[in-house]
């Protein structure tokens, strides 16, 4: 017999108690935008007066806002744009590779995909050495796989053997797993389930403006609550919120 776990199982066992959560740190209202990738390497990209910098998990400025664009941190490095060109900085804001590239993607597996002189992308290490762009075989952690109802209106989850773990209760959306959790949507609001199909955080959030997905990174997920940006942990506690 297939074992179907009701979506509210864990929510009933381990409900997130708002009064048990510590007071969240405050994100200054002067930051008009935050990076789509959320926190990485303990840093969050923020925009102030048209330029990008980085704050830490307490909302304190760690790297001054002086960049025109950034791809956010990954593996302790971030691609940043200065004077119209891309280079690399470390988590202290030190420039490792001087900006000289027309385009850049996100730092990954020790390499930064960049392009210059209108040519195809090549790979750049943090010493500035250029090499051919490798063909990466990325296999994200996907403990459960989505399935949908016949009318495509709802989704559920199956394990690798095709057994239904979560009944088709949730609305369609981008629902991949990240750090053992997947965002799910019900009645237009977003919450999270774990890899066993238990609903860990009840749906109560909306998508931040300009964002098409919600996922955990560095233990925090970027959400919108009452129209304001917030970063929640895996217990549903708000760690950092917009002023």
Short mmCIF file of C-alpha atoms in Angstrom, two decimals:
data_model
loop_
_atom_site.label_atom_id
_atom_site.label_comp_id
_atom_site.label_asym_id
_atom_site.label_seq_id
_atom_site.Cartn_x
_atom_site.Cartn_y
_atom_site.Cartn_z
CA UNK A 1 0.00 0.00 0.00
CA UNK A 2 1.30 3.45 -0.87
CA UNK A 3 1.96 5.63 2.11
CA UNK A 4 0.62 9.13 1.58
CA UNK A 5 1.65 11.66 4.17
CA UNK A 6 -0.89 14.43 4.70
CA UNK A 7 0.64 17.81 4.08
CA UNK A 8 -0.13 19.08 7.59
CA UNK A 9 1.57 16.20 9.44
CA UNK A 10 4.61 18.02 10.72
CA UNK A 11 2.81 21.32 11.06
CA UNK A 12 0.58 19.65 13.65
CA UNK A 13 3.50 18.00 15.42
CA UNK A 14 6.00 20.86 15.31
CA UNK A 15 4.09 24.08 14.66
CA UNK A 16 6.13 27.24 14.29
CA UNK A 17 5.34 29.37 17.32
CA UNK A 18 5.73 33.06 16.59
CA UNK A 19 6.23 33.89 20.27
CA UNK A 20 9.14 31.40 20.47
CA UNK A 21 11.06 33.14 17.68
CA UNK A 22 13.73 35.68 18.57
CA UNK A 23 13.31 39.27 17.46
CA UNK A 24 14.37 39.60 13.81
CA UNK A 25 17.13 41.90 12.66
CA UNK A 26 15.98 44.91 10.67
CA UNK A 27 16.92 45.63 7.07
CA UNK A 28 17.26 49.39 6.55
CA UNK A 29 14.52 50.91 4.40
CA UNK A 30 17.22 52.75 2.44
CA UNK A 31 17.92 49.46 0.64
CA UNK A 32 15.44 49.56 -2.20
CA UNK A 33 16.18 46.11 -3.63
CA UNK A 34 17.74 42.81 -2.54
CA UNK A 35 19.50 40.16 -4.63
CA UNK A 36 17.39 37.44 -6.21
CA UNK A 37 19.64 34.69 -4.86
CA UNK A 38 19.15 35.72 -1.21
CA UNK A 39 21.94 35.00 1.25
CA UNK A 40 25.08 33.24 0.05
CA UNK A 41 28.28 32.93 2.06
CA UNK A 42 26.45 34.87 4.77
CA UNK A 43 26.02 37.94 2.57
CA UNK A 44 23.01 39.49 0.85
CA UNK A 45 23.23 41.86 -2.10
CA UNK A 46 21.36 45.13 -1.44
CA UNK A 47 20.77 48.20 -3.59
CA UNK A 48 21.04 51.75 -2.28
CA UNK A 49 21.02 54.95 -4.30
CA UNK A 50 21.27 52.91 -7.50
CA UNK A 51 24.37 50.93 -6.48
CA UNK A 52 24.85 47.46 -5.02
CA UNK A 53 26.65 46.40 -1.85
CA UNK A 54 26.26 43.59 0.69
CA UNK A 55 24.88 43.21 4.22
CA UNK A 56 25.39 40.38 6.71
CA UNK A 57 22.69 38.31 8.42
CA UNK A 58 22.24 41.02 11.06
CA UNK A 59 21.45 43.55 8.34
CA UNK A 60 24.72 45.43 8.86
CA UNK A 61 26.62 46.74 5.86
CA UNK A 62 29.58 44.45 5.09
CA UNK A 63 30.63 45.72 1.65
CA UNK A 64 29.85 49.29 0.62
CA UNK A 65 27.29 49.90 -2.13
CA UNK A 66 29.49 50.91 -5.07
CA UNK A 67 28.78 48.34 -7.78
CA UNK A 68 26.50 48.83 -10.77
CA UNK A 69 25.45 45.16 -10.80
CA UNK A 70 26.32 41.91 -9.07
CA UNK A 71 25.57 38.22 -9.49
CA UNK A 72 25.79 37.64 -5.73
CA UNK A 73 28.23 35.53 -3.76
CA UNK A 74 29.05 31.88 -4.33
CA UNK A 75 32.04 29.99 -2.91
CA UNK A 76 33.33 33.20 -1.33
CA UNK A 77 33.48 35.10 -4.62
CA UNK A 78 31.11 37.46 -6.41
CA UNK A 79 30.99 38.88 -9.91
CA UNK A 80 30.53 42.66 -9.75
CA UNK A 81 30.24 45.39 -12.34
CA UNK A 82 32.24 48.63 -12.13
CA UNK A 83 32.39 51.29 -14.82
CA UNK A 84 30.47 49.02 -17.18
CA UNK A 85 32.78 46.02 -16.86
CA UNK A 86 32.75 42.85 -14.74
CA UNK A 87 35.37 41.54 -12.31
CA UNK A 88 35.55 39.43 -9.13
CA UNK A 89 35.61 40.41 -5.44
CA UNK A 90 36.03 38.32 -2.29
CA UNK A 91 33.78 38.37 0.79
CA UNK A 92 35.74 41.30 2.23
CA UNK A 93 35.08 43.40 -0.86
CA UNK A 94 38.65 43.11 -2.12
CA UNK A 95 38.94 43.08 -5.91
CA UNK A 96 40.53 39.80 -7.00
CA UNK A 97 40.15 40.31 -10.74
CA UNK A 98 39.96 43.84 -12.09
CA UNK A 99 36.77 44.56 -14.07
CA UNK A 100 37.46 44.04 -17.77
CA UNK A 101 34.69 41.76 -19.08
CA UNK A 102 31.50 42.74 -20.91
CA UNK A 103 29.31 40.05 -19.36
CA UNK A 104 29.46 37.65 -16.43
CA UNK A 105 27.32 34.95 -14.91
CA UNK A 106 27.43 33.43 -11.44
CA UNK A 107 30.61 32.06 -9.86
CA UNK A 108 30.38 28.25 -9.80
CA UNK A 109 32.78 25.37 -9.08
CA UNK A 110 35.73 27.73 -8.76
CA UNK A 111 35.09 29.42 -12.11
CA UNK A 112 33.27 32.48 -13.38
CA UNK A 113 31.73 32.35 -16.88
CA UNK A 114 32.61 35.66 -18.60
CA UNK A 115 32.71 37.08 -22.10
CA UNK A 116 34.75 39.85 -23.71
CA UNK A 117 35.07 41.47 -27.10
CA UNK A 118 31.67 40.09 -28.06
CA UNK A 119 32.96 36.51 -28.03
CA UNK A 120 31.44 33.40 -26.46
CA UNK A 121 31.73 32.74 -22.76
CA UNK A 122 34.99 31.47 -21.30
CA UNK A 123 35.90 30.46 -17.75
CA UNK A 124 37.81 32.69 -15.36
CA UNK A 125 39.35 31.57 -12.06
CA UNK A 126 39.83 33.89 -9.08
CA UNK A 127 43.43 34.57 -10.14
CA UNK A 128 42.17 35.96 -13.44
CA UNK A 129 43.38 33.04 -15.56
CA UNK A 130 41.19 32.34 -18.58
CA UNK A 131 40.34 28.85 -19.79
CA UNK A 132 37.76 27.05 -21.89
CA UNK A 133 34.33 26.91 -20.32
CA UNK A 134 33.76 23.35 -19.03
CA UNK A 135 30.58 21.41 -19.53
CA UNK A 136 29.15 21.14 -16.04
CA UNK A 137 26.95 18.24 -15.06
CA UNK A 138 24.86 19.72 -12.27
CA UNK A 139 22.55 17.37 -10.43
CA UNK A 140 20.60 19.29 -7.78
CA UNK A 141 19.38 17.57 -4.64
CA UNK A 142 15.93 16.35 -5.67
CA UNK A 143 14.64 13.82 -3.13
CA UNK A 144 11.07 14.04 -4.49
CA UNK A 145 9.69 14.64 -7.95
CA UNK A 146 6.58 16.60 -8.88
CA UNK A 147 3.52 15.10 -10.52
CA UNK A 148 0.30 16.85 -11.47
CA UNK A 149 -3.40 16.10 -11.71
CA UNK A 150 -4.96 15.41 -15.11
CA UNK A 151 -6.16 19.00 -15.45
CA UNK A 152 -2.71 20.32 -14.43
CA UNK A 153 -4.29 22.38 -11.66
CA UNK A 154 -2.57 20.74 -8.67
CA UNK A 155 0.76 19.09 -7.95
CA UNK A 156 2.01 16.47 -5.52
CA UNK A 157 5.28 14.62 -5.02
CA UNK A 158 6.56 11.10 -5.66
CA UNK A 159 9.77 9.43 -4.55
CA UNK A 160 12.35 7.94 -6.92
CA UNK A 161 10.35 4.69 -7.07
CA UNK A 162 7.17 6.42 -8.16
CA UNK A 163 5.44 6.14 -4.79
CA UNK A 164 3.21 9.07 -3.88
CA UNK A 165 4.62 10.83 -0.83
CA UNK A 166 2.58 14.04 -0.96
CA UNK A 167 -0.94 14.00 -2.38
CA UNK A 168 -1.73 16.52 -5.13
CA UNK A 169 -2.88 19.34 -2.85
CA UNK A 170 -0.77 22.24 -4.01
CA UNK A 171 -1.09 24.76 -6.81
CA UNK A 172 1.29 24.73 -9.74
CA UNK A 173 4.49 26.72 -9.48
CA UNK A 174 8.26 26.36 -9.40
CA UNK A 175 8.77 23.90 -6.60
CA UNK A 176 12.30 22.48 -6.63
CA UNK A 177 14.13 21.32 -3.50
CA UNK A 178 16.92 23.37 -1.98
CA UNK A 179 18.64 22.49 1.30
CA UNK A 180 16.07 19.77 1.90
CA UNK A 181 13.01 22.02 1.54
CA UNK A 182 10.67 22.89 -1.33
CA UNK A 183 8.30 25.84 -1.58
CA UNK A 184 4.65 24.90 -2.16
CA UNK A 185 1.64 27.08 -2.87
CA UNK A 186 -1.90 26.84 -1.55
CA UNK A 187 -4.64 29.45 -2.01
CA UNK A 188 -2.06 31.73 -3.58
CA UNK A 189 0.25 31.65 -0.55
CA UNK A 190 3.62 29.92 -0.18
CA UNK A 191 4.96 27.59 2.50
CA UNK A 192 7.50 24.76 2.65
CA UNK A 193 7.60 20.97 2.81
CA UNK A 194 10.58 18.78 3.69
CA UNK A 195 11.99 15.78 1.82
CA UNK A 196 9.59 13.44 3.65
CA UNK A 197 6.61 15.43 2.44
CA UNK A 198 5.82 17.03 5.79
CA UNK A 199 4.58 20.60 5.73
CA UNK A 200 7.23 22.37 7.78
CA UNK A 201 6.07 25.95 7.25
CA UNK A 202 2.40 26.60 6.57
CA UNK A 203 1.57 28.69 3.46
CA UNK A 204 1.36 32.37 4.47
CA UNK A 205 3.89 34.14 2.26
CA UNK A 206 3.82 35.74 -1.18
CA UNK A 207 6.54 36.08 -3.80
CA UNK A 208 8.74 39.16 -3.47
CA UNK A 209 8.29 41.60 -6.34
CA UNK A 210 10.26 40.55 -9.40
CA UNK A 211 10.90 37.06 -8.02
CA UNK A 212 9.51 33.89 -9.59
CA UNK A 213 10.70 31.33 -7.05
CA UNK A 214 11.29 30.87 -3.32
CA UNK A 215 14.05 28.61 -2.03
CA UNK A 216 16.44 28.27 0.89
CA UNK A 217 20.05 29.42 0.67
CA UNK A 218 22.41 29.54 3.65
CA UNK A 219 19.48 28.41 5.80
CA UNK A 220 17.28 31.39 4.90
CA UNK A 221 14.52 31.95 2.33
CA UNK A 222 13.53 35.32 0.90
CA UNK A 223 9.76 35.85 1.10
CA UNK A 224 7.23 38.67 1.22
CA UNK A 225 4.89 39.13 4.18
CA UNK A 226 2.37 41.95 4.38
CA UNK A 227 4.04 43.52 1.37
CA UNK A 228 7.52 43.65 2.92
CA UNK A 229 10.65 41.58 2.30
CA UNK A 230 11.61 39.08 5.02
CA UNK A 231 14.13 36.27 5.38
CA UNK A 232 12.86 33.23 7.28
CA UNK A 233 14.67 30.20 8.69
CA UNK A 234 13.58 26.56 8.41
CA UNK A 235 11.49 26.85 11.58
CA UNK A 236 9.46 29.66 10.04
CA UNK A 237 11.06 32.33 12.24
CA UNK A 238 11.86 35.67 10.64
CA UNK A 239 15.60 36.30 10.84
CA UNK A 240 15.77 39.60 8.94
CA UNK A 241 12.95 41.83 7.81
CA UNK A 242 12.48 45.04 5.88
CA UNK A 243 11.96 48.15 7.97
#
